[in-house]
Amino acid sequence: MLGFFRRIIHSKFGVLIGLVLLGVIALSFAAGDIKNLMQGNIGGGGSKVATVGDASIGNDLLENRIKRVLDNNRRENPALSMGQFLDAGALTGVLDQLIDGLALTEFARKNDMRISKKLVDAEIAAIPAFQDATGKFSQSQYQQLLAQQHIPEADLREDITGQIVQRMLLGPAGAGARTPQGMVLPYSSMLLEKRAGTIAVLPALAFLPSTKPDDATLTRYYAAQGERFALPEQRRVRYALIDSSRFAAQSAPNEAEIAQYFKANAPQYAASEKRAVHQLILPTQNAAKDIASKISPALTLEKAATQAGLSATQLAPMTRQALAAQTSDAAAGQIFTATRGALVGPVKTGLGWALYSVSDIQSIGAKSIDSARPEIVKTLTETKTRQALADFSSKIDGQIGNGATFDEVVKSNGLTAAETPALTAQGRNVAQPQAQPDPALAPILTAGFGMEQDDDPQVVAVPDQKAALVALAQVIPAGPPALAQVRADVERAYLLSQGAVKAKAAADALRKKVSGGTAIAAAVAGVGVALPPVERLGAQRSQLGSQNGQVPAPLIALFSMTKGSTRILTLPNDQGYAVLHLDDIQAGDAGKNQQLLGATAQGLRSVLSDEYGRQFVAAIRVDVGVKRNDAALARVNAELRKGGAAQ
């Protein structure tokens, strides 16, 4: 039950959400990853790592999927290595997701579930990446994105069909979950439980050896611990900027274009009027009439509103059309026929009954073509420049489509080529850690990190009406660098590791003394080296779920111990150890906290729904039959680690 409760606090995604997200991620996967999903086999090349009913999962898919999920994780943790990722359970986790998805698909096929094309179309249209600035589905944007990601449309449709099947099966499984009343009070009270303890930290720095390691020792240590010093993937990207200034001559508008623009936008330059008003909105017509009856030359709308405990809103000067859009056509019509200072209303609006006081009238004279010329020239120049840049980019796209290389395009179009140093996806230069990323390179790096080694060059937009021709020059895979590059860091890490060994021995002795009844402060004093002062710590269990997952490890441990017990905690990266003693537990009582009881009941409902989904997937696995090929999985694990080490 404790594990069940922990999911209330720590779980971010349930089975249903996880499977749906797995499908959405398809846009970042190669076409081969999802091809033939609905035909009953995925990852066709190589040996089978698992069979699911009549279908199978190939080692090619599993390896490729793990690599791509690792790439996604490296966006948040650039130094994450393949070995660390696998040690965290990536192989089992990704395989389980693939098996779950395929099992649901096999189950649907066995039971003759069919998904219509219209339903798939609706799912595609709802994906934000395929929508234009107005929020509507864009066929051109859809096709462009699929082309960029090298995904055939048929494969995407197959993958989305699988998502829909999964959703249709899992949705009803968790629907209608109800929380038994007997569960609500105990779990609510657990959230109010308070614990207090004492912690002593034994840092490895306090136990460092006095001599430095020799070359042989350091080499052996680095061979075993190299992944701790892994660098994120870096890339060198070639690019050639296309500055809009090159189109200055052809973008200057002529007199005919200026005259045509002035004529086409005549209403914009005609005489106009703007009005500013104070607005007061009331819930009923009678309330509005009551305020209106009090208005006089001595009592303005603003003052009347203040006397009634209300506040009138000042609307900035605007045209009739703009005012109608913000209020209503009826209100704008009355306001623009009233005199300065006049009261308008009550007028029915979408928010209630409104009163308006005309506070200012601004008459704007008509503009001649000569007076409007500067802004027309500016507008037309910008428009023609954008079009020229778009035409030039299309021309380059055509050259690339006809087989032109980066160098050939640069030469034939008079561009200047440049190349970035080796940079991470975030623009960081690991050889110059103090240097700040160049924001101007961000769109270029985004394109470069989205390309494969043999991809064609591409044109990308750059801020300030520019574009850039981009090609991938070199990929430096993530992994540990040569020892000589990080020798000082490795030596420090080695000394820390040796200090950590001594710190562990001291922590074991300290725990033994505290468990035997010695006060933790007295036990620390007898360690024989200078240590940080003993500290008190405590928390309420509900705090564990209110820090966005950033809960200190000692606090988490505190709530998994029995009163009076002592535990040794390992600090990360050989930083040392800590000895934690649980001093006191104060039970919580949520019997009178109706808000907490209601929230807990809702949370438990969500967890129960998630659990029903898990159990349903487990039953489907049994129904269709799942077999894992342990030998093939071991080979995949070895190949991934070998490839990661080579990086």
XYZ file of C-alpha atoms in Angstrom:
647
model
C 0.000 0.000 0.000
C 2.888 2.379 0.666
C 4.062 2.043 -2.931
C 0.490 2.724 -4.045
C 0.405 5.883 -1.925
C 3.753 7.109 -3.197
C 2.319 7.250 -6.691
C -0.131 9.900 -5.477
C 2.761 12.159 -4.590
C 5.376 11.339 -7.190
C 3.639 9.946 -10.297
C 3.485 12.376 -13.213
C 2.048 10.160 -15.927
C -0.303 7.225 -15.887
C -0.312 4.292 -18.254
C -2.769 5.939 -20.633
C -0.888 9.231 -20.806
C 2.431 7.451 -21.157
C 1.238 5.383 -24.082
C -0.362 8.331 -25.827
C 2.815 10.380 -25.416
C 4.811 7.461 -26.773
C 2.813 7.729 -29.957
C 3.058 11.516 -30.199
C 6.853 11.239 -30.009
C 6.647 9.538 -33.407
C 7.461 12.841 -35.094
C 10.991 12.561 -33.750
C 11.466 8.950 -34.827
C 12.660 7.636 -38.150
C 10.072 6.151 -40.444
C 11.381 2.640 -39.917
C 10.536 2.840 -36.226
C 6.819 2.931 -36.791
C 6.455 1.272 -40.150
C 4.240 -1.798 -40.287
C 2.990 -1.333 -36.711
C -0.560 -2.163 -37.680
C 0.645 -5.054 -39.857
C 2.041 -6.812 -36.793
C 5.798 -6.258 -36.711
C 8.051 -3.349 -35.847
C 11.766 -2.870 -36.076
C 12.003 -5.601 -38.687
C 15.803 -5.769 -39.119
C 18.003 -7.968 -36.902
C 16.881 -10.432 -34.249
C 13.652 -10.292 -32.284
C 13.915 -8.969 -28.742
C 10.278 -9.780 -27.975
C 7.221 -11.386 -29.544
C 3.754 -10.050 -28.813
C 1.024 -12.333 -30.055
C 1.713 -12.833 -33.760
C 3.856 -9.680 -33.894
C 7.442 -9.011 -32.916
C 9.788 -6.213 -31.908
C 13.192 -6.180 -33.601
C 16.448 -5.158 -31.996
C 16.859 -2.394 -34.609
C 13.761 -0.606 -33.342
C 14.696 -1.014 -29.678
C 18.215 0.315 -30.213
C 16.996 3.206 -32.336
C 14.219 4.116 -29.911
C 16.571 4.087 -26.903
C 19.056 6.306 -28.740
C 16.382 8.796 -29.654
C 14.892 8.901 -26.163
C 18.433 9.461 -24.875
C 18.828 12.349 -27.327
C 15.607 13.891 -26.004
C 16.821 13.523 -22.412
C 20.113 15.153 -23.315
C 18.263 18.381 -24.042
C 17.744 18.658 -20.278
C 20.915 16.823 -19.225
C 23.547 17.266 -21.971
C 26.204 15.191 -20.153
C 23.992 12.100 -19.828
C 25.846 9.087 -21.230
C 24.415 5.905 -22.712
C 25.790 3.856 -19.820
C 24.134 6.087 -17.238
C 20.891 5.989 -19.206
C 20.909 2.189 -19.346
C 21.850 1.933 -15.668
C 18.726 3.982 -14.910
C 16.575 1.259 -16.541
C 16.116 2.739 -20.023
C 16.259 -0.597 -21.870
C 13.510 -2.211 -19.790
C 11.416 0.965 -19.702
C 11.470 1.574 -23.450
C 10.896 -2.111 -24.238
C 7.917 -2.239 -21.867
C 6.369 0.762 -23.610
C 6.839 -0.840 -27.007
C 5.383 -4.133 -25.775
C 2.378 -2.391 -24.195
C 1.624 -0.469 -27.379
C 1.964 -3.511 -29.604
C -0.062 -5.690 -27.220
C -2.956 -3.220 -27.365
C -2.712 -3.129 -31.150
C -2.686 -6.941 -31.353
C -5.669 -7.132 -28.991
C -7.590 -4.637 -31.137
C -6.809 -6.611 -34.296
C -7.936 -9.869 -32.692
C -11.238 -8.209 -31.776
C -11.802 -6.555 -35.182
C -11.488 -2.942 -34.025
C -11.422 -0.541 -36.984
C -10.416 3.142 -37.049
C -11.876 5.402 -39.761
C -9.802 7.748 -41.907
C -11.897 10.711 -40.699
C -10.934 10.009 -37.099
C -7.249 9.897 -38.016
C -7.646 13.134 -40.016
C -9.158 14.837 -36.975
C -6.257 13.711 -34.783
C -3.718 15.053 -37.262
C -5.532 18.376 -37.588
C -5.493 18.772 -33.796
C -1.688 18.519 -33.526
C -0.385 22.086 -32.850
C 2.762 21.505 -34.917
C 0.576 21.206 -38.031
C -1.399 24.404 -37.379
C -0.752 27.889 -38.741
C -0.762 31.143 -36.795
C -4.588 31.209 -36.802
C -4.778 27.777 -35.168
C -6.079 26.087 -38.318
C -4.604 22.971 -39.917
C -2.054 23.833 -42.602
C -1.522 21.205 -45.303
C 1.733 22.826 -46.433
C 3.074 23.020 -42.878
C 2.061 19.393 -42.334
C 3.885 18.183 -45.426
C 6.930 20.343 -44.718
C 7.324 19.008 -41.174
C 6.965 15.396 -42.290
C 9.595 15.992 -44.964
C 11.975 17.561 -42.455
C 11.587 14.577 -40.119
C 11.810 12.037 -42.977
C 8.475 10.441 -42.063
C 6.168 9.158 -44.811
C 2.574 10.216 -44.291
C 1.373 6.610 -44.348
C 3.653 5.738 -41.436
C 2.406 8.678 -39.376
C -1.187 7.657 -40.030
C -0.440 4.092 -38.946
C 1.133 5.342 -35.728
C -1.783 7.664 -34.944
C -4.202 4.816 -35.654
C -2.332 2.841 -33.002
C -2.656 5.757 -30.560
C -6.409 5.933 -31.114
C -6.755 2.192 -30.563
C -4.825 2.481 -27.305
C -6.933 5.411 -26.155
C -10.190 3.663 -27.004
C -9.128 0.573 -25.067
C -7.577 2.241 -22.033
C -10.009 5.139 -21.628
C -12.966 3.013 -20.486
C -10.688 0.844 -18.310
C -10.005 3.695 -15.909
C -13.320 5.506 -16.258
C -15.581 5.749 -13.262
C -12.919 4.901 -10.693
C -14.263 5.573 -7.187
C -12.315 5.992 -3.986
C -13.502 3.797 -1.077
C -14.280 6.048 1.897
C -12.185 3.862 4.156
C -9.062 4.869 2.231
C -9.537 8.643 2.320
C -9.002 9.454 6.024
C -5.871 7.294 6.577
C -4.128 8.643 3.497
C -5.196 12.222 4.236
C -3.848 11.914 7.767
C -0.580 10.510 6.437
C -0.113 13.749 4.510
C -0.252 15.664 7.815
C 2.281 13.416 9.541
C 5.393 15.268 10.761
C 8.862 13.848 11.290
C 12.048 15.241 12.809
C 15.572 13.895 12.743
C 19.258 14.660 13.064
C 21.852 14.384 10.309
C 25.649 14.300 10.340
C 27.533 14.754 7.054
C 30.915 13.088 6.500
C 32.299 14.742 3.329
C 34.954 12.908 1.364
C 37.002 16.120 1.411
C 37.611 15.559 5.128
C 39.270 12.199 4.406
C 41.383 12.933 1.297
C 44.654 11.010 0.931
C 47.828 13.061 1.212
C 49.513 11.717 -1.962
C 48.457 12.127 -5.590
C 47.878 9.084 -7.835
C 50.522 7.990 -10.347
C 49.786 7.788 -14.099
C 48.967 4.083 -14.095
C 46.497 4.442 -11.232
C 44.809 7.426 -12.854
C 44.556 5.623 -16.203
C 42.897 2.593 -14.589
C 40.491 4.838 -12.693
C 39.522 6.770 -15.839
C 38.990 3.549 -17.800
C 36.484 2.421 -15.173
C 34.832 5.798 -14.486
C 35.098 7.541 -17.857
C 31.342 7.982 -18.262
C 31.312 10.350 -15.280
C 33.313 12.785 -17.389
C 31.291 12.351 -20.559
C 30.711 15.443 -22.669
C 27.420 16.053 -24.496
C 27.196 15.622 -28.229
C 28.832 18.477 -30.117
C 28.505 19.531 -33.714
C 30.294 21.776 -36.163
C 27.810 23.464 -38.469
C 28.599 25.201 -41.741
C 26.419 28.156 -42.633
C 26.153 31.105 -45.004
C 24.055 34.091 -43.969
C 21.650 35.600 -46.472
C 21.283 39.232 -45.429
C 18.241 41.134 -46.615
C 20.483 44.108 -47.396
C 21.465 42.379 -50.633
C 17.915 43.038 -51.875
C 17.917 46.768 -51.011
C 17.979 47.992 -54.604
C 15.180 45.746 -55.857
C 13.077 46.311 -52.729
C 12.829 50.108 -53.065
C 9.254 50.940 -54.197
C 8.679 53.122 -57.275
C 6.161 55.938 -57.568
C 3.544 53.733 -59.200
C 3.699 51.221 -56.357
C 3.426 54.007 -53.778
C 0.399 55.488 -55.525
C -1.241 52.076 -55.875
C -0.729 51.312 -52.160
C -2.132 54.734 -51.164
C -5.228 54.161 -53.289
C -5.772 50.607 -52.044
C -5.555 51.769 -48.428
C -7.435 55.041 -48.823
C -9.595 54.558 -45.689
C -6.421 54.363 -43.620
C -5.384 57.850 -44.729
C -8.817 59.502 -44.796
C -9.937 61.903 -42.084
C -10.988 60.057 -38.949
C -12.009 60.511 -35.370
C -11.042 58.820 -32.118
C -12.916 58.976 -28.854
C -11.905 58.203 -25.284
C -14.528 57.161 -22.745
C -14.967 56.116 -19.152
C -16.897 52.862 -18.845
C -18.895 51.457 -15.951
C -20.531 48.018 -16.244
C -23.301 46.955 -13.876
C -25.107 43.632 -13.521
C -28.680 44.882 -14.129
C -30.407 47.578 -16.146
C -32.029 49.026 -13.016
C -28.643 49.355 -11.294
C -27.300 51.169 -14.359
C -30.334 53.476 -14.480
C -29.902 54.280 -10.788
C -26.291 55.407 -11.348
C -27.280 57.322 -14.519
C -29.971 59.256 -12.648
C -27.352 60.711 -10.330
C -25.073 62.034 -13.090
C -24.957 65.861 -13.349
C -22.420 68.532 -14.346
C -21.209 68.420 -10.751
C -21.159 64.607 -10.451
C -19.293 62.786 -13.197
C -19.612 59.084 -13.982
C -16.256 58.431 -12.307
C -17.323 60.155 -9.064
C -20.742 58.483 -9.065
C -19.101 55.096 -9.458
C -16.716 55.846 -6.562
C -19.593 56.874 -4.298
C -21.286 53.565 -5.077
C -18.108 51.651 -4.171
C -17.339 50.936 -7.823
C -14.696 52.046 -10.305
C -15.104 53.341 -13.863
C -12.593 52.127 -16.430
C -10.754 54.558 -18.717
C -10.673 53.387 -22.363
C -7.912 54.913 -24.486
C -8.844 56.918 -27.608
C -9.860 54.615 -30.453
C -11.766 54.621 -33.708
C -15.401 53.628 -33.982
C -14.478 50.227 -35.411
C -11.995 49.534 -32.625
C -14.454 50.664 -29.968
C -17.204 48.473 -31.433
C -14.876 45.484 -31.260
C -14.164 46.171 -27.574
C -17.747 47.048 -26.557
C -20.581 46.552 -29.065
C -21.852 48.097 -32.304
C -24.732 49.701 -30.422
C -22.484 51.251 -27.805
C -19.983 52.544 -30.369
C -22.795 54.048 -32.474
C -24.193 56.024 -29.523
C -20.736 57.099 -28.282
C -19.735 58.509 -31.683
C -22.910 60.590 -31.964
C -22.639 62.027 -28.436
C -20.947 65.298 -27.476
C -17.897 65.645 -25.250
C -18.855 65.007 -21.606
C -22.185 63.403 -22.506
C -23.457 60.263 -20.767
C -24.308 57.281 -22.957
C -26.388 54.331 -21.804
C -27.406 52.078 -20.244
C -26.367 49.858 -23.174
C -26.602 46.058 -23.062
C -23.213 44.366 -23.575
C -21.908 40.855 -23.195
C -20.713 41.664 -19.673
C -23.809 43.465 -18.418
C -25.344 46.939 -18.664
C -22.830 49.671 -19.463
C -22.666 53.421 -18.951
C -20.182 55.551 -20.896
C -18.927 59.106 -20.428
C -17.253 60.715 -23.465
C -14.044 62.178 -22.022
C -12.201 63.178 -25.203
C -12.745 63.592 -28.946
C -9.747 63.609 -31.274
C -10.173 64.663 -34.890
C -7.487 63.351 -37.218
C -7.062 65.089 -40.541
C -6.670 63.276 -43.825
C -3.175 62.450 -45.056
C -1.985 63.324 -48.518
C 0.161 60.902 -50.450
C 3.189 63.081 -49.735
C 2.638 63.093 -45.974
C 1.994 59.335 -45.985
C 4.973 58.617 -48.245
C 7.549 57.759 -45.497
C 5.392 55.088 -43.860
C 4.242 53.716 -47.233
C 7.837 53.443 -48.419
C 8.784 51.688 -45.187
C 5.895 49.228 -45.440
C 6.449 48.437 -49.102
C 10.198 48.091 -48.638
C 9.719 45.586 -45.828
C 7.130 43.654 -47.838
C 9.271 43.517 -50.975
C 12.346 42.582 -48.938
C 10.521 39.665 -47.332
C 9.315 38.523 -50.730
C 12.780 38.843 -52.246
C 14.265 36.842 -49.405
C 11.573 34.180 -49.808
C 12.168 34.012 -53.586
C 15.934 33.766 -53.089
C 15.469 31.005 -50.492
C 13.171 29.132 -52.899
C 15.794 29.450 -55.615
C 18.399 27.908 -53.312
C 15.975 25.138 -52.333
C 15.587 24.368 -55.996
C 19.349 24.193 -56.491
C 19.656 21.819 -53.534
C 16.817 19.730 -54.908
C 18.739 19.433 -58.164
C 21.760 18.034 -56.309
C 23.861 21.157 -55.617
C 26.219 20.916 -52.647
C 26.684 23.516 -49.926
C 29.868 24.832 -51.558
C 28.265 24.991 -54.997
C 25.266 26.954 -53.692
C 27.535 29.346 -51.810
C 29.704 29.972 -54.867
C 26.886 30.360 -57.402
C 25.005 32.846 -55.203
C 27.922 34.934 -53.976
C 27.495 33.934 -50.337
C 30.187 33.766 -47.658
C 30.610 30.447 -45.857
C 31.443 30.148 -42.173
C 31.688 27.306 -39.681
C 30.913 27.167 -35.981
C 33.355 25.636 -33.515
C 32.278 22.382 -31.891
C 29.170 23.385 -29.934
C 26.473 21.638 -27.913
C 22.818 21.909 -28.883
C 22.535 24.799 -26.419
C 25.395 26.652 -28.131
C 27.947 25.987 -25.380
C 31.600 25.604 -26.307
C 32.993 22.954 -23.946
C 36.545 24.026 -24.839
C 35.719 27.534 -23.578
C 33.326 27.012 -20.648
C 33.348 30.700 -19.710
C 32.124 31.797 -23.143
C 28.416 32.593 -23.410
C 26.343 31.042 -26.239
C 25.761 33.352 -29.205
C 21.976 33.918 -29.537
C 22.401 34.669 -33.251
C 23.524 31.075 -33.824
C 20.474 29.528 -32.110
C 18.342 28.917 -35.262
C 21.418 27.687 -37.137
C 22.295 25.216 -34.371
C 18.683 24.083 -34.109
C 18.775 23.178 -37.786
C 22.225 21.610 -37.501
C 21.247 19.401 -34.590
C 18.125 18.310 -36.449
C 20.128 17.030 -39.414
C 21.754 13.681 -40.113
C 25.307 13.473 -41.401
C 24.271 12.854 -45.022
C 21.314 15.270 -45.140
C 21.134 17.955 -47.828
C 21.775 21.588 -46.843
C 18.703 23.568 -45.895
C 17.659 27.204 -45.650
C 16.422 28.395 -42.255
C 14.974 31.699 -41.103
C 17.154 33.957 -38.967
C 15.913 37.009 -37.005
C 16.111 40.523 -38.478
C 14.906 39.551 -41.957
C 17.738 37.158 -42.631
C 18.099 33.545 -43.627
C 20.949 31.066 -43.538
C 22.047 28.139 -45.644
C 22.969 25.385 -43.172
C 24.884 22.134 -43.573
C 26.217 19.685 -41.019
C 30.037 19.592 -40.964
C 30.880 17.195 -38.118
C 29.203 15.243 -35.336
C 31.233 14.639 -32.190
C 29.273 11.964 -30.290
C 28.662 12.270 -26.580
C 31.174 10.467 -24.434
C 34.314 10.875 -22.316
C 37.168 12.867 -23.891
C 40.838 11.884 -23.887
C 42.315 11.708 -20.371
C 44.773 14.484 -21.146
C 41.902 16.928 -21.714
C 40.383 16.363 -18.280
C 43.337 15.095 -16.252
C 42.934 17.662 -13.473
C 39.235 16.843 -13.068
C 39.938 13.105 -13.082
C 42.647 13.480 -10.454
C 40.281 15.420 -8.183
C 37.597 12.775 -8.702
C 40.046 9.989 -7.878
C 41.135 11.653 -4.644
C 37.476 12.164 -3.726
C 36.754 8.491 -4.384
C 39.540 7.494 -2.007
C 38.289 9.959 0.574
C 34.795 8.514 0.137
C 36.079 5.038 1.038
C 37.403 6.365 4.350
C 34.236 8.416 4.866
C 32.155 5.232 4.454
C 34.187 3.436 7.119
C 33.716 6.390 9.458
C 29.966 6.472 8.677
C 29.635 2.762 9.481
C 31.341 3.285 12.835
C 29.200 6.359 13.527
C 25.981 4.525 12.757
C 26.962 1.689 15.060
C 27.553 4.105 17.943
C 24.300 6.020 17.405
C 22.311 2.785 17.098
C 23.869 1.719 20.409
C 22.511 4.781 22.186
C 25.281 7.381 21.813
C 23.977 10.855 20.950
C 24.792 11.654 17.331
C 26.612 14.889 18.238
C 28.834 13.046 20.725
C 29.530 10.290 18.202
C 30.566 12.853 15.567
C 32.969 14.481 18.021
C 34.769 11.160 18.340
C 35.374 10.634 14.601
C 38.778 12.299 14.795
C 38.516 14.729 11.839
C 36.862 18.122 11.468
C 33.291 17.622 10.240
C 30.380 20.018 9.574
C 28.101 20.646 12.567
C 25.262 18.196 13.187
C 21.954 19.584 11.892
C 18.284 19.083 12.715
C 15.803 18.569 9.909
C 12.100 17.923 9.695
C 9.084 18.198 7.453
C 5.437 17.315 6.963
C 4.814 14.479 4.536
C 2.702 16.681 2.256
C 5.805 18.801 1.581
C 7.333 15.899 -0.355
C 4.829 16.456 -3.135
C 4.947 20.263 -3.227
C 8.513 20.889 -4.409
C 8.254 19.801 -8.064
C 10.262 16.666 -7.374
C 13.191 18.657 -5.916
C 12.973 17.056 -2.471
C 16.302 16.574 -0.649
C 17.222 12.908 -0.305
C 17.489 13.077 3.533
C 13.857 14.236 3.779
C 12.691 11.390 1.542
C 14.666 8.927 3.672
C 13.226 10.411 6.856
C 9.738 9.291 5.811
C 10.810 5.711 5.091
C 12.414 5.029 8.515
C 11.098 3.764 11.832
C 11.320 5.948 14.907
C 14.721 5.707 16.617
C 16.413 4.093 13.592
C 19.646 5.265 11.957
C 20.518 5.107 8.270
C 23.585 5.843 6.122
C 22.955 7.945 3.016
C 25.344 8.061 0.061
C 26.122 11.500 -1.344
C 26.386 11.629 -5.174
C 29.657 11.613 -7.111
C 31.811 10.330 -4.236
C 31.128 13.439 -2.187
C 30.869 11.359 0.974
C 28.178 9.990 3.278
C 25.618 11.169 5.781
C 24.253 9.487 8.901
C 20.566 10.170 9.518
C 18.710 9.445 12.783
C 14.910 9.655 13.041
C 14.108 11.271 16.390
C 10.355 11.778 16.384
C 7.115 11.045 14.501
C 3.939 13.088 15.029
C 0.864 11.407 13.574
C -1.529 13.588 11.559
C -5.300 13.786 11.871
C -7.248 15.039 8.862
C -10.644 14.207 10.319
C -11.785 17.838 10.330
C -9.916 18.994 7.225
C -12.635 18.689 4.602
C -10.579 20.399 1.911
C -7.737 17.903 2.308
C -10.152 14.966 2.467
C -11.744 16.064 -0.803
C -8.396 16.606 -2.521
C -7.109 13.223 -1.351
C -10.258 11.472 -2.571
C -9.768 13.104 -5.982
C -6.076 12.151 -6.049
C -6.833 8.564 -5.086
C -9.444 8.427 -7.842
C -6.774 9.387 -10.352
C -4.357 6.782 -8.980
C -7.038 4.093 -8.994
C -7.918 4.946 -12.598
C -4.233 4.688 -13.477
C -3.991 1.354 -11.646
C -7.014 -0.044 -13.501
C -5.310 0.900 -16.758
C -2.119 -0.865 -15.679
C -4.016 -3.990 -14.726
C -5.947 -3.960 -17.997
C -2.712 -3.726 -20.005
C -1.248 -6.553 -17.918
C -4.312 -8.697 -18.682
C -4.034 -7.908 -22.401
C -0.381 -8.961 -22.308
C -1.440 -12.323 -20.911
C -4.240 -12.636 -23.469
C -2.081 -11.982 -26.539
C 1.055 -13.632 -25.105
C 4.395 -11.881 -24.598
C 7.816 -13.498 -24.761
C 11.149 -11.739 -24.280
C 14.365 -12.905 -25.886
C 16.842 -12.428 -23.029
C 19.844 -13.322 -25.187
C 18.884 -10.726 -27.807
C 18.244 -8.132 -25.078
C 21.692 -8.800 -23.607
C 23.219 -8.233 -27.056
C 21.303 -4.961 -27.470
C 22.488 -3.823 -24.054
C 26.102 -4.710 -24.915
C 25.946 -3.018 -28.323
C 24.475 0.171 -26.875
C 27.121 0.306 -24.155
C 29.854 -0.426 -26.676
C 28.615 2.335 -28.940
C 28.344 4.716 -25.973
C 31.887 3.910 -24.894
C 33.149 4.479 -28.413
C 31.615 7.903 -28.304
